XYZ file of C-alpha atoms in Angstrom:
385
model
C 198.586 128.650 111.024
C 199.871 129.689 107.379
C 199.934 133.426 107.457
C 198.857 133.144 103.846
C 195.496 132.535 104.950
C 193.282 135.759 104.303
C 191.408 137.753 106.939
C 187.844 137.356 106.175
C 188.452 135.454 102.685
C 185.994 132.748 103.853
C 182.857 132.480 105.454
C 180.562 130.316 107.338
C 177.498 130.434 104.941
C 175.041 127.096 106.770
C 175.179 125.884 110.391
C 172.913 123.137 111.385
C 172.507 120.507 114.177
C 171.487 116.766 113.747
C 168.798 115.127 115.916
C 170.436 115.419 119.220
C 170.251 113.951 122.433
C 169.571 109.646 122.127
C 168.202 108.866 118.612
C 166.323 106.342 116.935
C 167.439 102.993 117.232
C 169.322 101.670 113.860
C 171.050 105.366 113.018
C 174.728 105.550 112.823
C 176.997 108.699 112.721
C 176.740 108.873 108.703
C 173.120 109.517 109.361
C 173.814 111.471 111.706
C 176.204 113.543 109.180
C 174.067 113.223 106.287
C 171.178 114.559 108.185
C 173.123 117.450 110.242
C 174.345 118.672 106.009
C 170.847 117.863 104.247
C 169.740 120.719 106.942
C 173.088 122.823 106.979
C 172.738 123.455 103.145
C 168.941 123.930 103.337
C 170.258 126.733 105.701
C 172.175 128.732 103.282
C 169.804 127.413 99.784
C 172.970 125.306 98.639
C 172.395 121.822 97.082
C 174.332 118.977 97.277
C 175.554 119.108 94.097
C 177.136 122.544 94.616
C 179.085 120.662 97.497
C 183.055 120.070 96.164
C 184.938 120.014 99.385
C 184.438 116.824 102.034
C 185.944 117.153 106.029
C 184.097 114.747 108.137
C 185.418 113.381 111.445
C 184.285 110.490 113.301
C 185.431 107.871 116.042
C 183.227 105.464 114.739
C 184.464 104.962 111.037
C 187.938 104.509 110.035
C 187.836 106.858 106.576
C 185.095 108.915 107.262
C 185.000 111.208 104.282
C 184.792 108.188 101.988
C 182.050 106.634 103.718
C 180.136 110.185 103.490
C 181.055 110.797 100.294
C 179.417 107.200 99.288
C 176.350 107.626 101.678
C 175.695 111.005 100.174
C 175.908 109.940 96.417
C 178.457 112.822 95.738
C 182.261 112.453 94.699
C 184.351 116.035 96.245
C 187.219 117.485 94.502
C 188.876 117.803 97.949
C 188.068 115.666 101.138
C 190.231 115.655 104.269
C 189.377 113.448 107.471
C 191.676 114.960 109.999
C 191.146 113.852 113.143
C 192.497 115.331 116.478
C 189.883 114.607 118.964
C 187.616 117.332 120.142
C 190.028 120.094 118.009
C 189.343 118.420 114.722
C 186.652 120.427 113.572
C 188.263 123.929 114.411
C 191.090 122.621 112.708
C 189.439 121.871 109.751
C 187.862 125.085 109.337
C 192.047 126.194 108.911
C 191.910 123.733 106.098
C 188.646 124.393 104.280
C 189.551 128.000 104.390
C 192.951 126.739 102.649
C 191.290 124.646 99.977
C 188.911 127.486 99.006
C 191.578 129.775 98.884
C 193.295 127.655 96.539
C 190.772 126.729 94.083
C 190.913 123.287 95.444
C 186.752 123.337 96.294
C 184.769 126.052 96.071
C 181.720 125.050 98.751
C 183.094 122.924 101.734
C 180.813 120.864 104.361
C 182.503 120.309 107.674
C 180.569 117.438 109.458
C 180.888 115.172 112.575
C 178.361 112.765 113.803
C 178.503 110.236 116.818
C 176.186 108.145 118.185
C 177.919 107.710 121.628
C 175.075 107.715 124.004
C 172.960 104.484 122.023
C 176.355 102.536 121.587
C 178.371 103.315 125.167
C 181.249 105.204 125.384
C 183.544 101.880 125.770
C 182.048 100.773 122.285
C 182.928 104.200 120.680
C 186.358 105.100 121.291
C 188.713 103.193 123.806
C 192.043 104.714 124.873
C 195.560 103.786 123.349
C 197.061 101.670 125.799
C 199.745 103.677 127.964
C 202.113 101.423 130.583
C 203.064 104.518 132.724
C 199.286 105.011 133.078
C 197.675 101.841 133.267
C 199.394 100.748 136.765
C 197.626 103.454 138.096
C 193.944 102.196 137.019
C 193.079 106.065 135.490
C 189.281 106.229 134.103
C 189.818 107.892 131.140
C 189.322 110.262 130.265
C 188.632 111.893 133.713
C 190.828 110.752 135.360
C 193.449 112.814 133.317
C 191.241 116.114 133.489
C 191.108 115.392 137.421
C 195.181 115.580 137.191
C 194.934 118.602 135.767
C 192.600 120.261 138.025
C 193.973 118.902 141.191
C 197.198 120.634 139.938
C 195.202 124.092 139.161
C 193.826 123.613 142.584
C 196.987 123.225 144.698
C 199.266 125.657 142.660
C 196.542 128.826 142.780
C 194.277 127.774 145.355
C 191.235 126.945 142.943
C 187.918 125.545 144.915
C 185.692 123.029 143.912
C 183.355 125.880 144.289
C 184.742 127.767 142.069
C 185.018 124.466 139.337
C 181.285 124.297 139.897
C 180.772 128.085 139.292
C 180.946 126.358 135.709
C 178.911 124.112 135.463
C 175.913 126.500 136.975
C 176.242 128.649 134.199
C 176.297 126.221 131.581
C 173.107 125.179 132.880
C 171.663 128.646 133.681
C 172.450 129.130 129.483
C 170.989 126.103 128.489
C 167.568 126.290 130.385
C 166.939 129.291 127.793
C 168.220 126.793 124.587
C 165.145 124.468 123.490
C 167.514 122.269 121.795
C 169.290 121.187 125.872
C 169.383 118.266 126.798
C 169.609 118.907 130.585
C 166.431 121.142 131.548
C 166.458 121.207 135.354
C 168.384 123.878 137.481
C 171.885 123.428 139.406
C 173.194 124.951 142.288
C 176.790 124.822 143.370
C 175.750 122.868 146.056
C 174.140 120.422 143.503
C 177.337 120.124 141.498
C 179.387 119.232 145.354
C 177.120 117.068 146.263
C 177.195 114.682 143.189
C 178.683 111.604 143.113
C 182.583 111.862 142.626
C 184.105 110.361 139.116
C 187.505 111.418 139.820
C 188.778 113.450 142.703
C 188.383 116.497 142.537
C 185.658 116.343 139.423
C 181.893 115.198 140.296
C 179.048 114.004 137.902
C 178.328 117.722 137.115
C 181.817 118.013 136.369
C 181.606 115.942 133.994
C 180.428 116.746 130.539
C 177.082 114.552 128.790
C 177.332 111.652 127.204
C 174.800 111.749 123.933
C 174.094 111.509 120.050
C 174.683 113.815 117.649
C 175.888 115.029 115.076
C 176.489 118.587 112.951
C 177.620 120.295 109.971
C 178.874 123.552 108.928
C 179.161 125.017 105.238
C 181.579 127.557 103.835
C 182.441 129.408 100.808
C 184.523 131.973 99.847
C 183.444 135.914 101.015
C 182.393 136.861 97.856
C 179.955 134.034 97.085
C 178.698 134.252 101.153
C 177.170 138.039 100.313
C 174.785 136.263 97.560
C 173.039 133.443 100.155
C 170.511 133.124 102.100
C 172.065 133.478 105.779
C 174.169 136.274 106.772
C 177.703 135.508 105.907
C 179.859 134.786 108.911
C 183.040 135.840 108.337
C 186.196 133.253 109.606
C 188.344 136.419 111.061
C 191.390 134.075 112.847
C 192.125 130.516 112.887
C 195.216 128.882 115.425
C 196.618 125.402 116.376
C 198.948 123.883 118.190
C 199.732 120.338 119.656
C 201.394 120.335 123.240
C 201.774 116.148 124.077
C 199.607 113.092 123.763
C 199.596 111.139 127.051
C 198.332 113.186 130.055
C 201.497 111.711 131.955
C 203.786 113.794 129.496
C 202.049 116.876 129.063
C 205.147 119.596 130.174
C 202.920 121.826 132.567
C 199.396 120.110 134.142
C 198.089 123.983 134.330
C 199.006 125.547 130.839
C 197.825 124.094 127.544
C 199.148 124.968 123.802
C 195.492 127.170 124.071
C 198.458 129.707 124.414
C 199.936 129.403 120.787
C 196.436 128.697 119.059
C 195.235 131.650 120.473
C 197.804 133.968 119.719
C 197.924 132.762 115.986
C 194.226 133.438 115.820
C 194.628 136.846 117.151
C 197.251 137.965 114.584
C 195.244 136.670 112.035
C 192.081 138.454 113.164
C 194.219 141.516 114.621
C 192.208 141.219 117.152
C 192.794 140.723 121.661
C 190.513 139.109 124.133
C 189.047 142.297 125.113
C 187.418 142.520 121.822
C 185.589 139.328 122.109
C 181.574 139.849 122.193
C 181.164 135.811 123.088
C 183.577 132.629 123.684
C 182.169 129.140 123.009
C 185.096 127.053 124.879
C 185.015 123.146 124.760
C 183.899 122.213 128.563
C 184.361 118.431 128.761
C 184.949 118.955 132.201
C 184.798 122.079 134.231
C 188.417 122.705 134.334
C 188.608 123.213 130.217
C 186.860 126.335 130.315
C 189.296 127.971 133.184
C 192.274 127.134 131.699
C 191.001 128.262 128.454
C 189.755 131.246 129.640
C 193.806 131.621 131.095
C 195.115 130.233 128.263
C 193.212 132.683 125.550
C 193.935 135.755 127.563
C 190.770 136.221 129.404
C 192.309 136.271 132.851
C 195.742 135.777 134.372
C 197.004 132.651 134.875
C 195.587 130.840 138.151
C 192.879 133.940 138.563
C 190.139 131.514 136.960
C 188.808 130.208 139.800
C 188.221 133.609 140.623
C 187.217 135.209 137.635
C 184.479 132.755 136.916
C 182.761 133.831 140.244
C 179.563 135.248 141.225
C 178.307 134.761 137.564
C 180.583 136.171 135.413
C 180.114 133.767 132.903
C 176.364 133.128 133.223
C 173.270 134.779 131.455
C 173.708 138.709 132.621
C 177.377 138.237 133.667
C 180.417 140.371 132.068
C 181.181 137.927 129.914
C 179.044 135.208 127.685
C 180.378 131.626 127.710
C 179.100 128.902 126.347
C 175.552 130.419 125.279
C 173.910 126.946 124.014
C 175.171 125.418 127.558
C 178.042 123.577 125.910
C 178.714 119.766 127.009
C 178.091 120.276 130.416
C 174.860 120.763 129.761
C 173.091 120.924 126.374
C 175.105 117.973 124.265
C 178.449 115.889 124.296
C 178.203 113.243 121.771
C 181.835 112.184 121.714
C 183.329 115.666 121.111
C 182.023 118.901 120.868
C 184.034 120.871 119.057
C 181.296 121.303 116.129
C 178.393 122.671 118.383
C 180.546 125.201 119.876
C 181.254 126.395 116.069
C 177.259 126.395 115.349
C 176.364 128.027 118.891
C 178.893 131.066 117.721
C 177.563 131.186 114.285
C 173.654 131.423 115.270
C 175.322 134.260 117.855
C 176.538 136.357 115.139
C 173.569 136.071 112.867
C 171.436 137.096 116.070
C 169.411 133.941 115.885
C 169.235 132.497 119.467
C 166.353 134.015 121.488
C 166.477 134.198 124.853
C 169.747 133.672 125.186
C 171.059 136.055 122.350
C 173.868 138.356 123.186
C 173.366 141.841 122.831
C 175.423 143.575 120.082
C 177.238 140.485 119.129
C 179.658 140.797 116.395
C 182.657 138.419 117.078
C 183.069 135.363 118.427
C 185.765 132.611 119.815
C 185.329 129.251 119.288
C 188.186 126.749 120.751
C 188.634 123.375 120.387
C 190.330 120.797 122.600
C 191.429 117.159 121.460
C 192.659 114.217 123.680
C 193.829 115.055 126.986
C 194.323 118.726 127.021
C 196.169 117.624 124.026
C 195.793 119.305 121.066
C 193.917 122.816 120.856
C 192.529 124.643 118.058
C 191.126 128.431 117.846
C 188.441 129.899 115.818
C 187.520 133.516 115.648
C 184.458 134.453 113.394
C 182.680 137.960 113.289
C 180.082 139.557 111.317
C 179.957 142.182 108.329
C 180.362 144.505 110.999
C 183.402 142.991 112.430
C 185.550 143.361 109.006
């Protein structure tokens, strides 16, 4: 990202969730947005009148920001509909930051909505055409995340085991989150004995399909200290693009988490090691290992390992995915937005029983496409400035 962007110069002020799960019948994604803000502001005592700065993202609506903007009676200075898949939203927190620091808006709403779950994922958002994949008969998308861990598993020796390691923990964290869809336990051996999708990935591989939608609101640091939440602060932000197709992407085992990452750091001065929580998009099992490679966590092709014997789970060495990310609390087209709210709540110490102790920063990363695009967040707290 721009190294003009300030350490700190922005914050994350209202977080809020939409209904979630499968929603009434007749509601769209802008309902689904609208309702996600209407609570996001009530979060931090903004109005919607005090909102100048639009990013929305949506499969489901062609010009998303303009359809919001007209839904929600309000005409922004600044709107911008960016869309990169599941990285959108992480992204746009780059560019929010960017238009505050510019004068451009001075409160932003980030907001996504889908309602993929009531519709069918065929009706929501059907994959470009591709003639050096279509011979082949791939079911996208997991068919491309299979690729890449079939790759992981014959170049390091990954198990299925091992790929199931993560989905147990995202359920372990999301039987203490209310707001989960899934609310029953999983074993390993539940995960291997599900039906396959795509060799190697099983059902519990595989993230949820539902509705949902949510919105975030920022402002600049000095107007965050006078609101109702505490502010927090955007420390690092990162992106980079590494391919499109699955069939071009260079390496099937490293992903441009690498460059995002590293930008983020610089801009937070800040390493893995001094990461209280990560909040990694987990549309399949897979994501989270190479993202926990990818980010610094862990070697490359020690995931497999290093997610073991609940490392990652409730009481483990390291938190991941505290709400019980797509696997297993929602997935309503992409994610990225929920892992941004599950790290905010974190740093305000508002989640319960599954709050971590003496949390003051946080990575959030976003992943678009097929392992194609991949954006990095990293927030912290008063303390963490």
């Amino acid at each position: 990202m721009t190294p003009t962007l300030q350490r700190g110069g922005v914050a994350i002020v209202g977080a809020a969730e939409s209904d979630l799960g499968k929603v009434m019948p007749g509601l769209g994604p802008l309902d689904l947005m609208a309702q996600a803000t209407a609570r996001a502001l009530d979060d931090c005592g903004l109005s919607l009148d005090e909102v100048d700065g639009l990013f929305a993202t949506t499969s489901q609506s062609r010009m998303p920001t303009l359809a919001l903007a007209e839904y929600l009676g309000i005409q922004p200075r600044y709107h911008d509909a960016t869309n990169m898949g599941g990285a959108s939203v992480m992204t746009m927190v780059a560019r929010a930051q960017a238009a505050i620091e510019a004068g451009l808006c001075q409160v932003a709403v980030i907001t996504y909505g889908s309602t993929q779950r009531s519709l069918g994922r065929a009706n929501v958002a059907a994959p470009d055409p591709n003639p050096h994949e279509a011979p082949y008969r791939p079911l996208y998308t997991a068919s491309s995340y299979a690729l890449a861990a079939s790759r992981h598993m014959h170049q390091y020796g990954t198990t299925r085991r091992q790929l199931a390691e993560i989905a147990v923990a995202a359920r372990q964290w999301a039987l203490r989150n209310p707001s989960a869809w899934e609310k029953k336990p999983l074993t390993v051996e539940d995960v291997l004995a599900s039906p396959m999708i795509s060799e190697p990935l099983t059902l519990r591989d595989c993230c949820l399909v539902t509705d949902g939608g949510g919105a975030l609101v920022l402002a600049s640091a000095e107007r965050a200290r006078h609101l109702r939440r505490p502010p927090v602060y955007v420390l690092g932000v990162g992106e980079a693009l590494g391919h499109y197709s699955i069939s071009a992407m260079p390496d099937l085992t490293a992903t441009a988490a690498v460059a995002s990452g590293a930008q983020a750091y610089r801009m937070a001065g800040l390493a893995a090691r001094d990461i209280d929580v990560l909040q990694l998009y987990d549309a399949f099992t897979i994501t989270p290992l190479l993202f926990l490679e990818d980010l610094g966590f862990c070697p490359k092709g020690e995931g497999g390992r290093y997610v073991e014997n609940g490392r990652i789970a409730p009481g483990g060495e390291l938190p991941v995915n505290t709400s019980g990310g797509g696997l297993s609390y929602c997935h309503p087209g992409m994610y990225g937005i929920f892992a941004l709210i599950e790290a905010v709540r974190q740093l305000r110490g508002e989640c319960g029983e599954r709050q971590v102790a003496d949390c003051h920063t946080a990575l959030a990363h976003g992943n678009g496409g097929t392992l194609s695009s991949q954006s990095t967040v990293i927030l912290g707290s008063a303390a963490a400035l």
